[in-house]
Amino acid sequence: MSNNIGHHLFRQSLLRPAVFEHLSKLNSSGIPASSLLQSASVSQASAQIRRPSVSSNFYGKSLKARKSKLPAGTRRAATVNPRAVLAMDPASELAGKYNIDDGIELQVSFGNPTGSLTQVTVHITYSSDSLLLHWGAISDRKEKWVLPSRCPDGTKNYKNRALRTPFVKLGSNSCVNMEIDDPAIQAIEFLIFDEAGNKWFKNNGENFHVKLPRREKAVTSNISVPEELVQVQAYLRWERKGKQMYTPEQEKASFKNHFSCNKQPPFPRQKHQDSQCACLLSILEEEYEAARAELLEEVARGTSIEDLRTKLTNPNNRREAKEPSFGRTQNSIPDDLAQAQAYIRWEKAGKPNYSPEKQQEEFEEARRELLTELEKGVSVDEIRKRITNGDIQTKVSQKRSYSTDRIQRKSRDLMQIINKRAAKSAIEQVLDEPKELKEVELFAKAMVELEGGVILNQKIFKLADKDLMAFVTKLSGKTKVRLATDFEEPLTLHWALSKDGGQWLAPPVDVLPPGSVVLSQAAETKLTKKTSAELAFQVQYFEVECEEDAFVGMPFVLLSDGNWIKDKGSDFYIEFGSRSMEVLKDAGDGRGTAKPLLNKIAQMESEAQKSFMHRFNIAADLLDEAKNAGELGIAGILVWMRFMATRQLIWNKNYNVKPREISKAQDRLTDLLQDTYLSHPQYRELLRMIMSTVGRGGEGDVGQRIRDEILVIQRNNDCKGGMMEEWHQKLHNNTSPDDVVICQALMDYIKNDFDINVYWKTLNENGITKERLLSYDRAIHSEPDFRRDQKDGLLRDLAHYMRTLKAVHSGADLESAVANCMGYSAEGQGFMVGVQINPIPGLPSGFPELLRFVLEHIEDKNVEALLEGLLEARQELRPLLFKSSNRLKDLLFLDIALDSAVRTAIERGYEELNNSGPEKIMYFIILVLENLALSSDDNEDLIYCIKGWNHAIQMSNSRNDHWALFAKSILDRTRLALATKAEWYLQVLQPSAAYLGSLLRVDQWAVDLFTEEMIRAGSAAALSSLLNRLDPILRKTANLGSWQVISPAEAVGYVVIVDELLKVQNASYDQPTILVAKRVKGEEEIPDGAVAVLTPDMPDVLSHVSVRARNGKVCFATCFDPNILADLQANEGKLLRLKPTSADIVYCEVKEAELADSSSSNLKEVGSSPLRLVRKQFAGRYAISSEEFNSDMVGAKSRNISFLKGKVPSWIGIPTSVALPFGTFEKVLSDDSNKEVADKLLMLKKVLSGGEYSVLEEIRETLLELVAPSQLVQELKTKMKSSGMPWPGDEGEYRWEQAWMAIKKVWASKWNERAYFSTRKVKLDHDFLCMAVLVQEIINADYAFVIHTTNPSSGDSSEIYAEVVKGLGETLVGAYPGRALSFICKKNNLDNPQVLGYPSKPIGLFIRRSIIFRSDSNGEDLEGYAGAGLYDSVPMDEEEHVVLDYSLDPLIVDDKFQRSILSSIGRVGSAIEELYGSPQDIEGVVRDGKIYVVQTRPQV
């Protein structure tokens, strides 16, 4: 069938409704009747389209085609007759002729076939001794080259991928002759390579593709193919071409003609064909014969009839059947691809309102474009991959509206979304190998060594790939400035001096270097060359000297061969002060970073700043190195990309790059990030942040569309000059994320009645100033100036253009992310109705409708339903994010966009909460927590916070009196979770930001705020705002007030603000001081001179610092109200009086005269301490049982445990104990086997006595080297076994080694910082402090508690106060964040405990059956000195840190169980206090409901 006939019939029938497998009503052009672009009725359109564009009449067996008349003004395609250069054999058939570089012509011809041979000749008008034909063959529709066995002389195999045949020189031309004898070969492909010139000749950047002529085979006349196989092949051809339908007349003629020729029905009804017969009857005669010819061709190649039958009648094979690559007709392009290409053309054109005729023309033109690609040898599969990179759907997309205002969320188990893939902790990664100094650094070093002086500042600037160092020194009251560069061309320095940063003042004449020229406000000096063979440097340099304080800095620029050289578009500037040097010094060591990677990034920045294409490709190249560096390597890439995204780095530097090249580089980088996301799940959170800064990118035309569509906007709206042309030139040169902002500014300007102030407002709010617009390589000088009649068209076209811009530059734009995953669909937009390009297969059922709901409600004022929809979409999407897919990154960008939309929605929804109750705020907190959890690598704590909030809402709904108290504990825990996340960001990102920022000379403010801005970019900031909104409501409802007073002492002092109490615990204040500390962990000391410590932090009431405060009569309180805290901070330096009650603190400013009257100055008197220690001696035994405990052998802790045995009620358990008595440590240290350790300890103690406190850690490490005397081992073993305790060594020698290490750690804790400084404060002789070790079997506790039998906050002796934690008690007495459950019991009503606060500690400690070694020093026996808790108790085995879920804890959710346990703890306190006759500080545990007491001491 001729191509013309096929084209005609295609136009008449291909687009009829039967082609499409959907239920919408289509007109004959395939356009739904609802199309907004359809200007005529369906019947009119049908009639117009059926009218052929080519007039055709049959004359016998030939076809005569008459050209259709073209409308006036329409140009016919020009016919080009290239100049003939190459002569051709008259017997040859010309296969192809090409014009390539510099007028060179190439032609390929075929000789007359000889038997099974096809002769191919390649001529080129180019002569070279090294010219090669780089070639291969295409066989059986395979895309990869096959290498023929029959080759011309001299042919070589190239890497088993191609053949290389040398050309034969023919004067000024060259040729290659080859013979193809393989009948399976259908085409040859080749390139031409000039090996000497390293030059390739290509066909418009592609391979030359030449189809071989069909070879006639005499054998075919003797071959017959069964008719049933011809019928199946004909059906497959029809199916591949879209199941086109023909007119009844054609069908009838076809059937009749075929019947008369074959004397039988054309399609006998065989069993396997029954379902196909109705369709087969419509196959035309020509199609039938074409099917027969294809099968005969296969038989001629050697395929048997049985093989054909198997291939054709097997349903699986039929589904995979493909169109033969030879003899392609216009109908070889599947309709879905033609529609997709038509959509792309229509979108590029600005989505115009086409008439039906124009729609059909565009459809045909799209098909012709794809056919052209087929003719070049591109396969249909390659075209499909290029256009869609996935599946294509042609079902009509009908917009569905939800009948309800919100979705119904699915019930999910929150435990299923827990991630525990925390990356390893950030560790210091410092480059150990010495850094090779640059030439300018060698020069600077030589100058400083030669002259001496103090370096005030130094900077290295980049001059392309060269360096410029500026350094300032101070010597003998003079300031000397030097510049040095390895730039090779001569340079002139245009410079000045400054008294106010950046100011240009002409230098005084007396400081000018020789040869300088004075200008009006500057001077010019040529740089001088200096060489040192010894130090291996050659530089140009400049130096100037001035009085020390006369100037503050030097601005300058450089001049080279008439060109100005600047610093990133601005003047260079070097400060004379030391501030900048300090910044560089702090950031310059690279600790806590992947330093080698960051150094490499800095070295490559000059290349990266050429364009986004360069930067993204460099980042892609460095990604493997980043992965090898671990978490800090990924963080380094993130910091670099973030500096780029925030415009701290140059985006384009005089480099013209096409948008599609940027898009392709983005695509490469994001593909690698996608792969890393799957292979390294512990880095997913960081990788998501990188992707959001990079943007989506995309192979194909999406980048080029940025360039093309701006032209469409200009043409459609008649705005080709002014600002729009300048923007077009900028886009043509280099597109960037700035273009998204510019597009938005233009739309805002037009929407607001062409108000130019709105234009500038949008630009400035997004960081684009007039200066930035002028700084582009293609500067934007003009402001927009449109006519009012252009408004509608510009808004429409700019809105479409925004989608294209965001598709490339935005990683978090929801609309473009949805479109990219679901496919671009047009509703009522011409021939593109219903076409979905690039949808991702396998999305969850109902997911498209869910995304449509989100988009429909994205701007709702009331955001609750939107938040639910966004989170439901994220939950539905989540399982797909962990599966390998070539579209994973598109899913990730969708998830990132949904995440960002939650943050935006919640910020917009604050107003909705103004008049809402606490339940709604709690619900919003749950939603934002869910969003944060879905984006976090380690989210277990966040999930348990969600469960806690759900329980709080249940308590509120059930009118539980404690709901607000419980909700407050969950609020505190949620704040701790946010603080933990912020600390992780700070630890992982900030060192890299500081170090890389210093190398790249990023603005200091951008470095300082880096981590804060990263946190604010996510959901954490919105969550914090919601918590702040709810906190006062809960405190008021629970009657908590604004304070928790831990130590109610009145105080007068000067306010001092500190970040952490830990940093000032060893300070000594000369005047009474009220410390306002942002952080208090719980294990710190109170510094001398401090009369009060106020903090927003939440240490336990029974923590070490709380006991210290009460013991020292220091006011200590937690402030929950940020406004009160801010007011206190505003009083910094002022003298205040604090008057605490049990639940509040009143403060006011006082005069200094009142300070003398205050009894709270709390300043330490200098003099001898009344506290004295008695040195304990070794009593000759390494181990003793509890029956042998006395004051000469052990401390009060051990003695009290021994005392309790047999005296407390039987329902109170007392653990079995033994001890290593006083003097054992000293005895072990004196053993001959430990002489080296003893000598080193003596030396370190001398250093310590000199005030070098940093050796404390080294002392502890030294003591861990002690060796256990065999007698100690034997005695301890005997005592433990005789007491009924397990001996660790029975489980293996390694278990004893674990036990011995724990004992040494207890002894070493005598030198921990907290204990050492505590004893110094009260002037205890540290050498007299002795350490016994109490050995007990660990009870694997369900809960641990501490009791004070007199309420420590109020001093009420009628109340028992206790705190309870889940797991071991170390989280209570140690510095673990969060609060314990706290309660009080009246001693006369122990059965009714009153809960004061619910737990907020996120971590519980649990351990296997083991042994614990407790410190028991003689310092704990001193009256009036709280020595307990200063030293360490160490378990033999490491505790397991478990994230706690209080929503399942019976102590929280079971009122009966809670009352039972708490009242039992209260009775323990009452019984032991009665036994001793004084207030007691008691520690114990609960195991399976039974109470155990592990120690007691007098309450201080």
mmCIF file of C-alpha atoms in Angstrom, residues 1191-1300:
data_model
loop_
_atom_site.group_PDB
_atom_site.id
_atom_site.type_symbol
_atom_site.label_atom_id
_atom_site.label_comp_id
_atom_site.label_asym_id
_atom_site.label_seq_id
_atom_site.Cartn_x
_atom_site.Cartn_y
_atom_site.Cartn_z
ATOM 1 C CA SER A 1191 33.411 3.313 108.871
ATOM 2 C CA ASP A 1192 37.090 2.398 108.547
ATOM 3 C CA MET A 1193 36.418 0.121 105.595
ATOM 4 C CA VAL A 1194 33.590 1.663 103.563
ATOM 5 C CA GLY A 1195 31.520 4.820 103.183
ATOM 6 C CA ALA A 1196 28.022 5.609 104.386
ATOM 7 C CA LYS A 1197 26.408 4.230 101.246
ATOM 8 C CA SER A 1198 27.649 0.698 101.943
ATOM 9 C CA ARG A 1199 27.054 0.904 105.686
ATOM 10 C CA ASN A 1200 23.456 2.068 105.265
ATOM 11 C CA ILE A 1201 22.626 -0.862 102.985
ATOM 12 C CA SER A 1202 24.085 -3.247 105.545
ATOM 13 C CA PHE A 1203 22.095 -1.522 108.292
ATOM 14 C CA LEU A 1204 18.773 -1.893 106.441
ATOM 15 C CA LYS A 1205 19.078 -5.666 106.085
ATOM 16 C CA GLY A 1206 16.690 -7.372 108.456
ATOM 17 C CA LYS A 1207 15.313 -4.126 109.810
ATOM 18 C CA VAL A 1208 12.934 -3.009 107.045
ATOM 19 C CA PRO A 1209 9.610 -4.767 106.390
ATOM 20 C CA SER A 1210 9.929 -8.015 104.464
ATOM 21 C CA TRP A 1211 8.106 -6.630 101.433
ATOM 22 C CA ILE A 1212 11.052 -4.260 100.857
ATOM 23 C CA GLY A 1213 13.928 -6.009 99.113
ATOM 24 C CA ILE A 1214 17.585 -5.208 99.892
ATOM 25 C CA PRO A 1215 20.192 -6.383 97.343
ATOM 26 C CA THR A 1216 23.152 -8.522 98.412
ATOM 27 C CA SER A 1217 26.388 -6.520 98.543
ATOM 28 C CA VAL A 1218 30.159 -6.869 98.909
ATOM 29 C CA ALA A 1219 32.800 -4.141 98.695
ATOM 30 C CA LEU A 1220 36.363 -3.277 97.783
ATOM 31 C CA PRO A 1221 37.273 -1.281 100.918
ATOM 32 C CA PHE A 1222 39.117 2.015 101.379
ATOM 33 C CA GLY A 1223 42.785 1.839 100.457
ATOM 34 C CA THR A 1224 42.330 -0.857 97.808
ATOM 35 C CA PHE A 1225 42.961 1.632 94.981
ATOM 36 C CA GLU A 1226 46.167 2.910 96.596
ATOM 37 C CA LYS A 1227 47.324 -0.661 97.228
ATOM 38 C CA VAL A 1228 46.760 -1.662 93.603
ATOM 39 C CA LEU A 1229 48.539 1.493 92.393
ATOM 40 C CA SER A 1230 51.597 0.641 94.532
ATOM 41 C CA ASP A 1231 51.854 -2.873 93.115
ATOM 42 C CA ASP A 1232 55.031 -3.460 91.096
ATOM 43 C CA SER A 1233 52.982 -4.332 88.046
ATOM 44 C CA ASN A 1234 51.550 -0.787 88.030
ATOM 45 C CA LYS A 1235 54.746 1.230 88.562
ATOM 46 C CA GLU A 1236 54.545 2.986 85.188
ATOM 47 C CA VAL A 1237 50.967 4.015 85.870
ATOM 48 C CA ALA A 1238 51.917 5.303 89.351
ATOM 49 C CA ASP A 1239 54.830 7.358 87.973
ATOM 50 C CA LYS A 1240 52.697 8.879 85.245
ATOM 51 C CA LEU A 1241 49.914 9.705 87.721
ATOM 52 C CA LEU A 1242 52.399 11.465 89.997
ATOM 53 C CA MET A 1243 53.654 13.586 87.096
ATOM 54 C CA LEU A 1244 50.105 14.466 85.970
ATOM 55 C CA LYS A 1245 49.076 15.444 89.505
ATOM 56 C CA LYS A 1246 51.940 17.918 89.595
ATOM 57 C CA VAL A 1247 50.704 19.449 86.351
ATOM 58 C CA LEU A 1248 47.186 19.565 87.812
ATOM 59 C CA SER A 1249 48.385 21.352 90.935
ATOM 60 C CA GLY A 1250 49.780 24.045 88.655
ATOM 61 C CA GLY A 1251 46.254 24.829 87.423
ATOM 62 C CA GLU A 1252 46.335 22.810 84.175
ATOM 63 C CA TYR A 1253 42.893 21.269 84.579
ATOM 64 C CA SER A 1254 42.827 19.770 81.097
ATOM 65 C CA VAL A 1255 44.947 16.864 82.433
ATOM 66 C CA LEU A 1256 41.995 15.541 84.434
ATOM 67 C CA GLU A 1257 40.855 13.521 81.435
ATOM 68 C CA GLU A 1258 44.359 12.177 80.885
ATOM 69 C CA ILE A 1259 44.531 11.095 84.540
ATOM 70 C CA ARG A 1260 41.314 9.124 84.148
ATOM 71 C CA GLU A 1261 42.579 7.467 80.988
ATOM 72 C CA THR A 1262 45.880 6.601 82.689
ATOM 73 C CA LEU A 1263 44.147 4.825 85.566
ATOM 74 C CA LEU A 1264 42.336 2.558 83.131
ATOM 75 C CA GLU A 1265 45.727 0.952 82.443
ATOM 76 C CA LEU A 1266 45.935 -0.529 85.951
ATOM 77 C CA VAL A 1267 46.518 -4.287 86.232
ATOM 78 C CA ALA A 1268 44.598 -6.280 88.868
ATOM 79 C CA PRO A 1269 46.782 -8.156 91.403
ATOM 80 C CA SER A 1270 45.913 -11.838 91.444
ATOM 81 C CA GLN A 1271 45.137 -11.670 95.158
ATOM 82 C CA LEU A 1272 42.448 -9.039 94.526
ATOM 83 C CA VAL A 1273 40.839 -11.233 91.902
ATOM 84 C CA GLN A 1274 40.811 -14.265 94.158
ATOM 85 C CA GLU A 1275 39.452 -12.453 97.232
ATOM 86 C CA LEU A 1276 36.694 -10.697 95.310
ATOM 87 C CA LYS A 1277 35.671 -13.978 93.693
ATOM 88 C CA THR A 1278 35.489 -15.707 97.063
ATOM 89 C CA LYS A 1279 33.450 -12.975 98.723
ATOM 90 C CA MET A 1280 30.968 -12.667 95.865
ATOM 91 C CA LYS A 1281 30.338 -16.409 95.654
ATOM 92 C CA SER A 1282 30.015 -16.836 99.413
ATOM 93 C CA SER A 1283 27.428 -14.029 99.452
ATOM 94 C CA GLY A 1284 25.384 -15.765 96.759
ATOM 95 C CA MET A 1285 26.370 -13.357 93.989
ATOM 96 C CA PRO A 1286 27.416 -14.564 90.506
ATOM 97 C CA TRP A 1287 31.143 -14.350 89.706
ATOM 98 C CA PRO A 1288 31.687 -12.675 86.296
ATOM 99 C CA GLY A 1289 34.701 -14.823 85.497
ATOM 100 C CA ASP A 1290 32.558 -17.953 85.405
ATOM 101 C CA GLU A 1291 31.209 -16.732 82.068
ATOM 102 C CA GLY A 1292 34.685 -16.362 80.627
ATOM 103 C CA GLU A 1293 37.822 -14.304 81.157
ATOM 104 C CA TYR A 1294 36.446 -11.455 79.030
ATOM 105 C CA ARG A 1295 33.599 -11.013 81.522
ATOM 106 C CA TRP A 1296 36.065 -10.502 84.351
ATOM 107 C CA GLU A 1297 37.911 -7.968 82.209
ATOM 108 C CA GLN A 1298 34.619 -6.078 81.812
ATOM 109 C CA ALA A 1299 34.141 -6.097 85.563
ATOM 110 C CA TRP A 1300 37.708 -4.941 86.217
#
